[in-house]
């Protein structure tokens, strides 16, 4: 029988199927490709696999625009392939959680096509419609993909809301018939044996029903406060859980919470509330957004990064909430290029892994992060595929940026940075496909690849493998309290974890510059659980941390 909070000692591995492994040479990753690589993931030691959406979709947003929740898109394979994938994952004693996008559907979805027939159609109010005229949107809310969040439908004389792409129409969660159709669909996948779900932007499902204008005083006063962590979001989540995964003890649910707060995340994840198992928040991944603006060049603000981590770790613990802890996903640039240093790929890749994996929370590894994959540094706009990046490239040029400036910004911020094919080996297309990949492979694949990593005992891969193992062996990691350290230090991210008579001191130099720090004397000469330099010694309470040096010291 599973421990009630088994996910506290588990590690989740995120697969973006389109870029993971192609088995039929169409240049697009698929489920058979994933099946072929399950032994690699078992060797890494991960417990749960999260696949991003594989449902039928026009792929305007690479699957986050679902047109049929009940069927697998043929580019990924058949439902039979899905059953085989799930079965193989279970045979290897791993679990599968699927991505569930229920804030919006594709405008190709049957419900939306019916909704276009008019207000008398039963599906019309599955979406959010407001009367209007072609030149006057219902309010001034912005789409997160650029432009405004309303699309006018001439034949109806109405607008529909789309917080994301115009082809992603927001669902009306006020409508109980819609909610019941969602619950029925989720139970369809649970009955197949799926072990849980990642819930896409789930904290956006409850909108302020007055739909008021926002002020645009800041980059985030764009309407989001009227639909983020909205008035009924906890009511809806409690009902969703009670009608679906709440009936499956041990199922893992993780909510992607856009622009959220700690109090809400405590409510979302404190077990007494019967909502979700854990949440993603993104505040730590906006410390290189100058004045909150994503589409501008920005450096890591280390002080903000540390303050955000410390605040979330301490307050989520006080509230008995539970976080997913992560650097990377399919929307974020590669962390070793972003907050690490490609010239110190191993040292900084390992340091970043240690920094996250010993936090209080469940760690998530994004495909390729475990070998230190980097951003691809694309040179021309036709290498980019992501709808958000292409929309913002146009907006940047309209604002007067040169092509070079706009490309430099996409190089740093585009979601395509994490969507290049996994670099399996040094062969053509990095072993990802024998066809033409849907997106270019990063140029460094001939040296930076899984095959080389597995042959190199000093690779980032074996560091991540060890981090995953340690989480299973030490309760101080999976269940310990979090104590901030070195809060004023401008380059060291350090903290202590404490569980009964066990302590773990985790030290991470986030910079190339060497730095001297003092450690509590009780740690002198104690056991180093993991480090990223071979010759780190603990002979005194003064430690000189070299470029990106990182270590974890254990005492009992
Ligand atoms: O992401 C929502 C989200 O917060 C990010 O997309 C962010 O808003 C965006 O990158 C602007 O900074 C989820 C999925 O992870 C993403 O891939 C989808 O595009 C999005 O929802 C819509 O479904
Ligand atoms: Ca394929």
XYZ file of C-alpha atoms and ligand atoms in Angstrom:
580
model
C 0.000 0.000 0.000
C 1.333 3.415 -0.932
C 2.212 5.858 1.859
C -0.395 8.633 1.817
C 2.222 11.209 0.764
C 4.448 8.872 -1.283
C 5.222 11.747 -3.676
C 7.397 13.455 -1.029
C 10.220 10.985 -1.723
C 9.466 10.675 -5.449
C 10.934 12.477 -8.469
C 8.883 13.346 -11.550
C 10.278 13.394 -15.101
C 8.494 15.583 -17.654
C 8.339 14.408 -21.257
C 7.386 16.730 -24.122
C 6.550 13.841 -26.484
C 6.925 15.860 -29.694
C 10.661 16.353 -28.952
C 11.522 13.211 -27.001
C 12.023 10.333 -29.451
C 10.630 9.614 -32.940
C 9.995 5.951 -33.805
C 8.504 6.298 -37.312
C 10.795 8.873 -38.952
C 8.176 11.598 -39.428
C 10.388 13.975 -37.439
C 7.921 14.113 -34.541
C 8.373 12.321 -31.228
C 5.763 9.696 -30.367
C 4.659 7.137 -27.768
C 6.576 4.220 -29.287
C 9.658 6.434 -29.029
C 8.934 6.934 -25.321
C 8.474 3.190 -24.827
C 11.899 2.633 -26.421
C 13.479 4.921 -23.805
C 11.748 3.703 -20.626
C 14.808 1.686 -19.557
C 16.874 4.905 -19.734
C 14.375 6.614 -17.407
C 14.324 3.594 -15.083
C 18.129 3.785 -14.958
C 17.924 7.501 -14.079
C 15.634 6.383 -11.238
C 12.584 8.596 -11.724
C 9.301 7.456 -10.179
C 6.677 9.328 -12.181
C 6.505 10.317 -15.845
C 4.425 13.370 -16.840
C 3.609 13.568 -20.539
C 2.417 16.893 -21.949
C -0.845 16.672 -23.956
C -1.122 13.946 -26.604
C -4.863 14.360 -27.286
C -6.247 15.237 -30.716
C -5.195 18.830 -31.425
C -4.563 21.178 -34.372
C -1.204 21.830 -32.607
C -1.499 25.631 -32.685
C -0.071 25.488 -29.149
C 1.556 22.063 -29.477
C -1.310 20.190 -27.896
C -2.441 22.696 -25.274
C -5.307 23.351 -27.681
C -7.337 20.176 -27.341
C -9.933 19.277 -29.976
C -10.891 15.835 -28.583
C -10.154 14.840 -24.973
C -11.041 11.192 -25.577
C -8.594 10.355 -28.341
C -4.835 10.359 -28.880
C -3.601 12.507 -31.761
C -2.359 10.177 -34.562
C 1.028 11.951 -34.650
C 1.745 10.400 -31.235
C 0.273 6.977 -32.100
C -2.921 5.072 -31.360
C -4.965 4.420 -28.220
C -3.477 0.927 -28.326
C -0.003 2.498 -28.215
C -1.164 4.535 -25.224
C -2.337 1.407 -23.385
C 1.042 -0.196 -24.144
C 2.910 2.880 -22.879
C 0.889 2.916 -19.645
C 1.351 -0.832 -19.221
C 5.129 -0.679 -19.834
C 5.497 2.205 -17.371
C 3.608 0.246 -14.709
C 5.627 -2.918 -15.434
C 8.784 -0.921 -14.681
C 7.220 0.216 -11.393
C 6.849 3.805 -12.506
C 3.695 5.925 -12.724
C 2.189 8.044 -15.495
C 0.464 11.389 -14.986
C -1.152 13.075 -17.957
C -1.482 16.763 -18.750
C -5.077 17.994 -18.481
C -5.989 21.325 -20.128
C -9.445 22.256 -18.838
C -9.255 26.045 -18.692
C -9.790 26.158 -22.451
C -10.254 23.998 -25.544
C -9.221 24.377 -29.158
C -11.759 26.230 -31.300
C -11.710 22.989 -33.340
C -13.369 21.163 -30.443
C -16.894 19.815 -31.162
C -18.248 21.869 -28.225
C -16.947 25.133 -29.723
C -18.235 24.333 -33.196
C -21.650 23.710 -31.654
C -21.347 26.878 -29.560
C -20.928 28.920 -32.759
C -24.437 27.875 -33.768
C -25.869 30.347 -31.284
C -27.163 30.895 -27.727
C -29.902 28.278 -28.057
C -27.318 25.519 -28.584
C -26.604 23.512 -25.394
C -22.857 23.980 -25.835
C -22.981 27.739 -26.385
C -22.457 28.504 -22.709
C -19.600 26.035 -22.368
C -17.612 29.124 -23.375
C -17.515 32.763 -22.274
C -19.440 35.036 -24.625
C -20.061 38.766 -24.311
C -22.127 41.020 -26.556
C -20.131 43.614 -28.448
C -19.411 45.452 -31.678
C -16.395 44.827 -33.951
C -14.522 47.821 -32.591
C -15.381 47.529 -28.889
C -14.127 44.485 -26.952
C -16.020 43.661 -23.710
C -13.021 44.772 -21.618
C -9.283 45.477 -21.911
C -7.884 42.112 -20.716
C -4.738 40.985 -22.561
C -3.980 37.555 -23.983
C -0.886 35.974 -22.435
C 0.279 35.375 -25.983
C 0.075 39.033 -26.969
C -2.823 41.169 -28.180
C -6.197 41.300 -26.489
C -8.085 38.389 -24.923
C -11.339 38.692 -26.912
C -12.233 37.528 -30.420
C -15.309 38.893 -32.236
C -17.622 36.437 -34.054
C -19.506 38.413 -36.692
C -22.305 35.852 -37.114
C -23.170 36.069 -33.423
C -22.351 39.733 -32.770
C -20.479 38.441 -29.723
C -16.924 38.038 -28.451
C -15.445 34.943 -26.856
C -12.684 35.039 -24.243
C -9.231 33.522 -24.936
C -6.559 34.108 -22.326
C -4.099 32.367 -24.596
C -4.130 31.980 -28.375
C -7.208 33.032 -30.343
C -7.660 29.335 -31.177
C -7.861 28.476 -27.442
C -11.340 29.460 -26.197
C -11.739 29.694 -22.413
C -14.304 27.346 -20.854
C -17.134 28.671 -18.704
C -16.718 26.878 -15.362
C -19.810 28.653 -14.017
C -21.763 26.138 -16.167
C -22.368 22.921 -14.175
C -23.079 20.952 -17.378
C -19.585 21.830 -18.629
C -18.065 20.846 -15.288
C -19.843 17.488 -15.320
C -18.618 16.806 -18.862
C -15.070 17.559 -17.664
C -15.422 15.174 -14.701
C -16.774 12.419 -16.960
C -13.768 12.819 -19.265
C -11.200 12.770 -16.443
C -12.776 9.611 -15.019
C -12.437 8.028 -18.481
C -8.638 8.342 -18.177
C -8.555 7.409 -14.477
C -10.466 4.219 -15.251
C -7.671 3.303 -17.697
C -5.227 3.376 -14.781
C -3.629 6.783 -15.251
C -1.946 7.709 -11.955
C -2.825 11.402 -11.872
C -2.710 14.686 -13.757
C -0.831 17.916 -14.250
C -3.567 20.548 -14.459
C -2.769 23.311 -16.948
C -3.317 26.886 -15.656
C -5.971 25.465 -13.347
C -6.018 28.595 -11.159
C -7.469 30.613 -14.059
C -10.781 28.730 -14.319
C -12.825 31.111 -12.131
C -13.325 34.546 -13.679
C -14.738 37.656 -11.966
C -18.207 37.592 -13.488
C -18.308 41.391 -13.830
C -15.374 41.198 -16.260
C -14.084 44.635 -15.213
C -11.383 46.615 -17.047
C -7.881 46.736 -15.639
C -5.652 49.802 -15.306
C -2.457 48.739 -17.163
C -0.363 50.673 -14.620
C 2.108 47.750 -14.582
C 2.979 44.828 -16.876
C 0.743 42.604 -14.746
C -2.304 44.902 -14.474
C -3.534 43.424 -17.744
C -6.705 41.830 -16.417
C -5.030 38.858 -14.763
C -6.120 39.870 -11.248
C -9.731 39.345 -12.326
C -9.249 35.685 -13.270
C -6.140 34.477 -11.364
C -6.952 32.486 -8.190
C -10.502 33.689 -8.934
C -13.585 33.907 -6.650
C -14.717 30.285 -7.030
C -11.418 28.574 -7.823
C -11.302 26.568 -4.561
C -14.986 25.637 -4.810
C -14.453 24.352 -8.348
C -11.270 22.459 -7.402
C -12.921 20.778 -4.424
C -15.811 19.681 -6.645
C -13.417 18.505 -9.373
C -11.352 16.459 -6.914
C -14.392 14.977 -5.169
C -15.859 13.846 -8.514
C -12.641 12.430 -10.025
C -9.142 11.767 -8.617
C -10.362 12.153 -5.040
C -11.933 8.719 -5.568
C -8.490 7.253 -6.415
C -6.314 7.247 -3.251
C -2.658 7.730 -4.091
C -3.323 9.598 -7.344
C -0.958 12.529 -7.842
C -2.322 15.897 -8.955
C -0.161 18.951 -9.600
C -1.678 22.305 -10.457
C 0.123 24.757 -12.740
C -0.619 28.035 -10.953
C -0.014 31.112 -13.106
C 0.839 34.310 -11.145
C -0.434 32.814 -7.883
C 0.149 33.541 -4.154
C 1.379 31.534 -1.160
C -1.933 31.686 0.756
C -3.775 30.270 -2.246
C -1.120 27.574 -2.771
C -1.483 26.537 0.864
C -5.229 26.218 0.283
C -4.626 24.306 -2.974
C -2.313 21.751 -1.348
C -2.931 21.485 2.413
C -4.322 17.907 2.599
C -7.183 19.044 4.865
C -8.599 21.042 1.938
C -8.926 18.001 -0.361
C -7.904 19.931 -3.474
C -4.515 18.977 -5.047
C -1.342 17.129 -4.054
C 1.015 19.948 -5.026
C 1.457 23.054 -7.193
C 3.896 24.726 -9.564
C 4.470 28.433 -9.097
C 6.714 30.527 -11.378
C 7.833 33.550 -9.382
C 11.441 32.260 -9.215
C 11.427 32.047 -13.034
C 10.641 35.726 -13.532
C 13.786 37.153 -11.877
C 15.224 37.824 -15.354
C 12.105 39.706 -16.515
C 13.062 43.436 -16.279
C 10.102 45.209 -14.547
C 8.078 42.025 -14.996
C 8.468 42.145 -18.790
C 9.270 38.706 -20.239
C 10.084 39.876 -23.788
C 13.206 41.888 -22.945
C 16.820 40.938 -22.232
C 17.412 40.520 -18.513
C 20.007 39.028 -16.171
C 19.256 36.803 -13.186
C 18.470 38.891 -10.098
C 20.053 36.500 -7.575
C 18.818 38.335 -4.479
C 15.206 38.144 -5.695
C 15.687 34.484 -6.637
C 16.905 33.620 -3.149
C 14.240 35.719 -1.385
C 11.470 34.083 -3.420
C 12.738 30.554 -2.676
C 13.159 31.299 1.035
C 9.732 32.928 1.388
C 7.916 30.116 -0.437
C 9.804 27.342 1.353
C 9.233 28.781 4.845
C 5.603 29.834 4.394
C 4.444 26.722 2.527
C 5.922 24.676 5.388
C 4.112 26.765 7.996
C 0.841 26.281 6.085
C 1.510 22.569 5.469
C 1.321 23.151 1.728
C 3.397 21.193 -0.816
C 5.298 22.518 -3.842
C 6.664 21.030 -7.006
C 10.271 22.270 -7.134
C 11.758 22.739 -10.570
C 13.839 24.875 -12.933
C 12.758 23.636 -16.336
C 9.714 22.716 -18.336
C 8.510 23.031 -21.936
C 7.806 26.744 -21.460
C 11.110 27.739 -19.842
C 14.600 28.211 -21.299
C 17.252 25.615 -20.397
C 18.425 26.415 -16.865
C 22.136 25.811 -17.477
C 22.031 28.545 -20.162
C 19.734 30.764 -18.094
C 21.036 30.734 -14.488
C 24.132 28.561 -14.995
C 27.093 28.909 -17.360
C 27.640 26.873 -20.530
C 31.398 27.279 -20.067
C 31.016 25.496 -16.699
C 28.347 23.146 -17.966
C 28.994 20.245 -15.594
C 29.740 22.323 -12.494
C 26.812 24.705 -12.919
C 24.428 21.995 -14.192
C 25.148 19.889 -11.106
C 24.974 22.882 -8.763
C 21.560 23.876 -10.106
C 20.343 20.289 -9.698
C 21.495 20.133 -6.083
C 20.038 23.578 -5.302
C 16.546 22.444 -6.333
C 16.515 18.752 -5.359
C 17.222 19.319 -1.675
C 14.438 21.894 -1.245
C 11.224 20.929 0.588
C 8.931 19.731 -2.209
C 8.724 17.184 -5.018
C 11.435 17.710 -7.666
C 10.600 17.726 -11.379
C 13.211 17.032 -14.068
C 12.447 18.232 -17.576
C 13.641 16.011 -20.422
C 17.316 16.712 -21.211
C 17.929 18.698 -18.021
C 19.550 15.562 -16.571
C 22.376 15.774 -19.131
C 22.716 19.583 -19.015
C 21.093 20.331 -22.373
C 21.462 24.001 -23.350
C 19.453 26.585 -25.300
C 19.935 26.086 -29.062
C 20.911 29.710 -29.853
C 18.820 29.806 -33.053
C 19.954 32.455 -35.546
C 16.879 33.130 -37.690
C 13.154 33.508 -37.004
C 12.254 30.548 -39.259
C 13.922 28.234 -36.735
C 11.279 29.258 -34.186
C 7.933 27.386 -34.039
C 6.278 28.481 -30.782
C 3.102 30.550 -31.219
C 3.922 32.755 -28.210
C 7.418 33.452 -29.549
C 6.232 34.188 -33.101
C 3.472 36.518 -31.837
C 5.949 38.408 -29.655
C 8.607 38.557 -32.385
C 6.077 40.483 -34.516
C 5.173 42.738 -31.559
C 8.877 43.464 -30.907
C 9.448 44.516 -34.527
C 6.271 46.661 -34.400
C 7.713 48.354 -31.289
C 10.809 49.249 -33.348
C 13.276 46.539 -32.289
C 15.698 45.455 -35.026
C 15.655 41.836 -36.229
C 18.938 41.219 -34.366
C 17.500 42.661 -31.138
C 14.299 40.630 -31.479
C 16.212 37.410 -32.208
C 18.475 38.060 -29.210
C 15.369 38.358 -27.004
C 13.875 35.145 -28.428
C 17.247 33.427 -27.897
C 16.955 34.240 -24.221
C 13.197 33.909 -23.587
C 11.539 31.697 -26.203
C 9.775 28.520 -25.074
C 11.426 26.794 -28.067
C 14.652 26.829 -26.041
C 13.342 23.759 -24.206
C 11.594 22.152 -27.180
C 14.562 21.080 -29.315
C 14.915 17.303 -29.769
C 16.541 15.273 -27.025
C 20.197 14.694 -27.866
C 20.476 10.896 -27.622
C 23.794 10.419 -29.460
C 26.210 11.967 -31.963
C 24.462 10.525 -35.038
C 22.320 12.529 -37.497
C 19.649 14.604 -35.716
C 21.173 13.452 -32.404
C 19.474 10.075 -32.758
C 16.058 11.729 -32.282
C 14.765 10.887 -35.739
C 15.890 9.481 -39.093
C 13.475 11.915 -40.710
C 13.550 15.716 -40.682
C 13.000 16.989 -37.125
C 10.018 19.339 -36.691
C 12.402 21.791 -35.011
C 16.204 22.064 -35.332
C 18.470 20.124 -33.015
C 20.891 22.224 -30.923
C 24.307 22.375 -32.591
C 26.228 20.883 -29.624
C 24.571 17.451 -29.880
C 27.667 15.666 -31.184
C 29.364 16.071 -27.797
C 26.479 16.832 -25.418
C 24.248 13.746 -25.607
C 22.856 10.855 -23.565
C 25.278 8.289 -24.982
C 28.327 10.326 -23.916
C 26.749 11.151 -20.558
C 26.162 7.483 -19.749
C 29.835 6.736 -20.511
C 31.095 9.588 -18.317
C 30.889 8.888 -14.559
C 31.423 12.619 -13.976
C 28.443 13.643 -16.138
C 25.456 15.711 -15.003
C 23.408 12.514 -15.558
C 25.017 10.577 -12.716
C 24.721 13.614 -10.448
C 20.947 13.729 -11.081
C 20.742 9.943 -10.633
C 22.346 10.315 -7.225
C 20.070 13.228 -6.223
C 17.057 11.002 -6.964
C 18.528 8.137 -4.914
C 19.376 10.347 -1.942
C 15.775 11.603 -1.738
C 14.651 8.006 -1.204
C 17.286 7.286 1.464
C 17.072 10.399 3.639
C 13.888 11.583 5.376
C 15.659 14.886 6.073
C 15.393 15.531 2.314
C 11.857 14.278 1.693
C 10.252 15.405 4.969
C 12.648 17.835 6.690
C 11.976 21.400 7.750
C 13.579 24.233 5.777
C 15.897 26.809 7.408
C 17.279 29.695 5.295
C 21.021 30.435 5.604
C 23.399 33.189 4.353
C 20.392 35.397 3.556
C 22.530 38.495 2.930
C 25.165 36.681 0.847
C 25.160 37.909 -2.771
C 26.260 34.703 -4.472
C 25.656 31.696 -2.217
C 22.286 29.951 -2.056
C 22.506 27.971 1.155
C 19.995 26.341 3.475
C 19.604 23.714 6.157
C 17.070 20.897 6.188
C 16.244 19.405 9.590
C 14.381 16.214 10.501
C 14.433 14.884 14.086
C 18.187 14.545 14.854
C 19.278 14.763 11.218
C 20.552 17.921 9.498
C 21.610 18.669 5.955
C 23.557 21.801 5.011
C 23.232 22.585 1.291
C 25.669 25.106 -0.223
C 25.551 26.448 -3.793
C 27.828 29.100 -5.286
C 25.733 30.569 -8.139
C 28.699 32.392 -9.667
C 32.095 31.842 -11.305
C 33.803 33.956 -8.623
C 35.301 32.094 -5.696
C 33.767 32.903 -2.310
C 34.720 32.134 1.280
C 31.965 31.264 3.748
C 31.748 30.034 7.303
C 29.791 26.885 8.030
C 28.351 25.949 11.438
C 31.127 24.105 13.315
C 28.901 21.059 13.867
C 29.273 20.243 10.140
C 33.111 20.110 10.140
C 34.354 16.676 9.112
C 30.824 15.342 8.572
C 29.561 13.301 5.597
C 29.377 14.996 2.196
C 26.334 13.359 0.536
C 27.010 14.909 -2.880
C 29.359 17.478 -4.438
C 30.394 18.737 -7.879
C 34.167 18.989 -7.357
C 36.176 15.828 -6.666
C 38.462 17.347 -4.029
C 36.101 19.288 -1.753
C 37.365 18.982 1.822
C 35.706 19.814 5.153
C 38.696 20.460 7.397
C 37.607 23.748 8.918
C 34.520 25.914 9.345
C 35.902 28.187 6.622
C 34.977 26.906 3.173
C 36.223 28.395 -0.082
C 33.581 27.688 -2.745
C 35.018 27.652 -6.274
C 33.149 28.476 -9.501
C 29.608 27.071 -9.144
C 30.810 24.772 -6.353
C 28.027 22.938 -4.589
C 27.832 20.350 -1.805
C 25.475 18.867 0.764
C 26.792 17.969 4.234
C 24.880 15.530 6.420
C 24.988 15.012 10.158
C 23.018 12.963 12.629
O 1.335 27.594 -19.572
C 0.705 28.717 -19.009
C 1.727 29.692 -18.670
O 1.712 30.267 -17.604
C 2.805 29.948 -19.662
O 2.351 29.537 -20.937
C 3.032 31.443 -19.707
O 1.791 32.086 -19.472
C 3.452 31.816 -21.100
O 4.624 31.098 -21.398
C 3.661 33.330 -21.125
O 4.806 33.641 -20.347
C 0.488 26.499 -19.830
C 1.288 25.513 -20.665
O 2.418 25.072 -19.910
C 1.717 26.233 -21.929
O 2.571 25.401 -22.704
C 0.468 26.593 -22.708
O 0.846 27.350 -23.850
C -0.478 27.439 -21.849
O -0.681 26.915 -20.543
C -1.863 27.488 -22.497
O -2.436 26.204 -22.409
Ca 6.926 10.051 -34.995
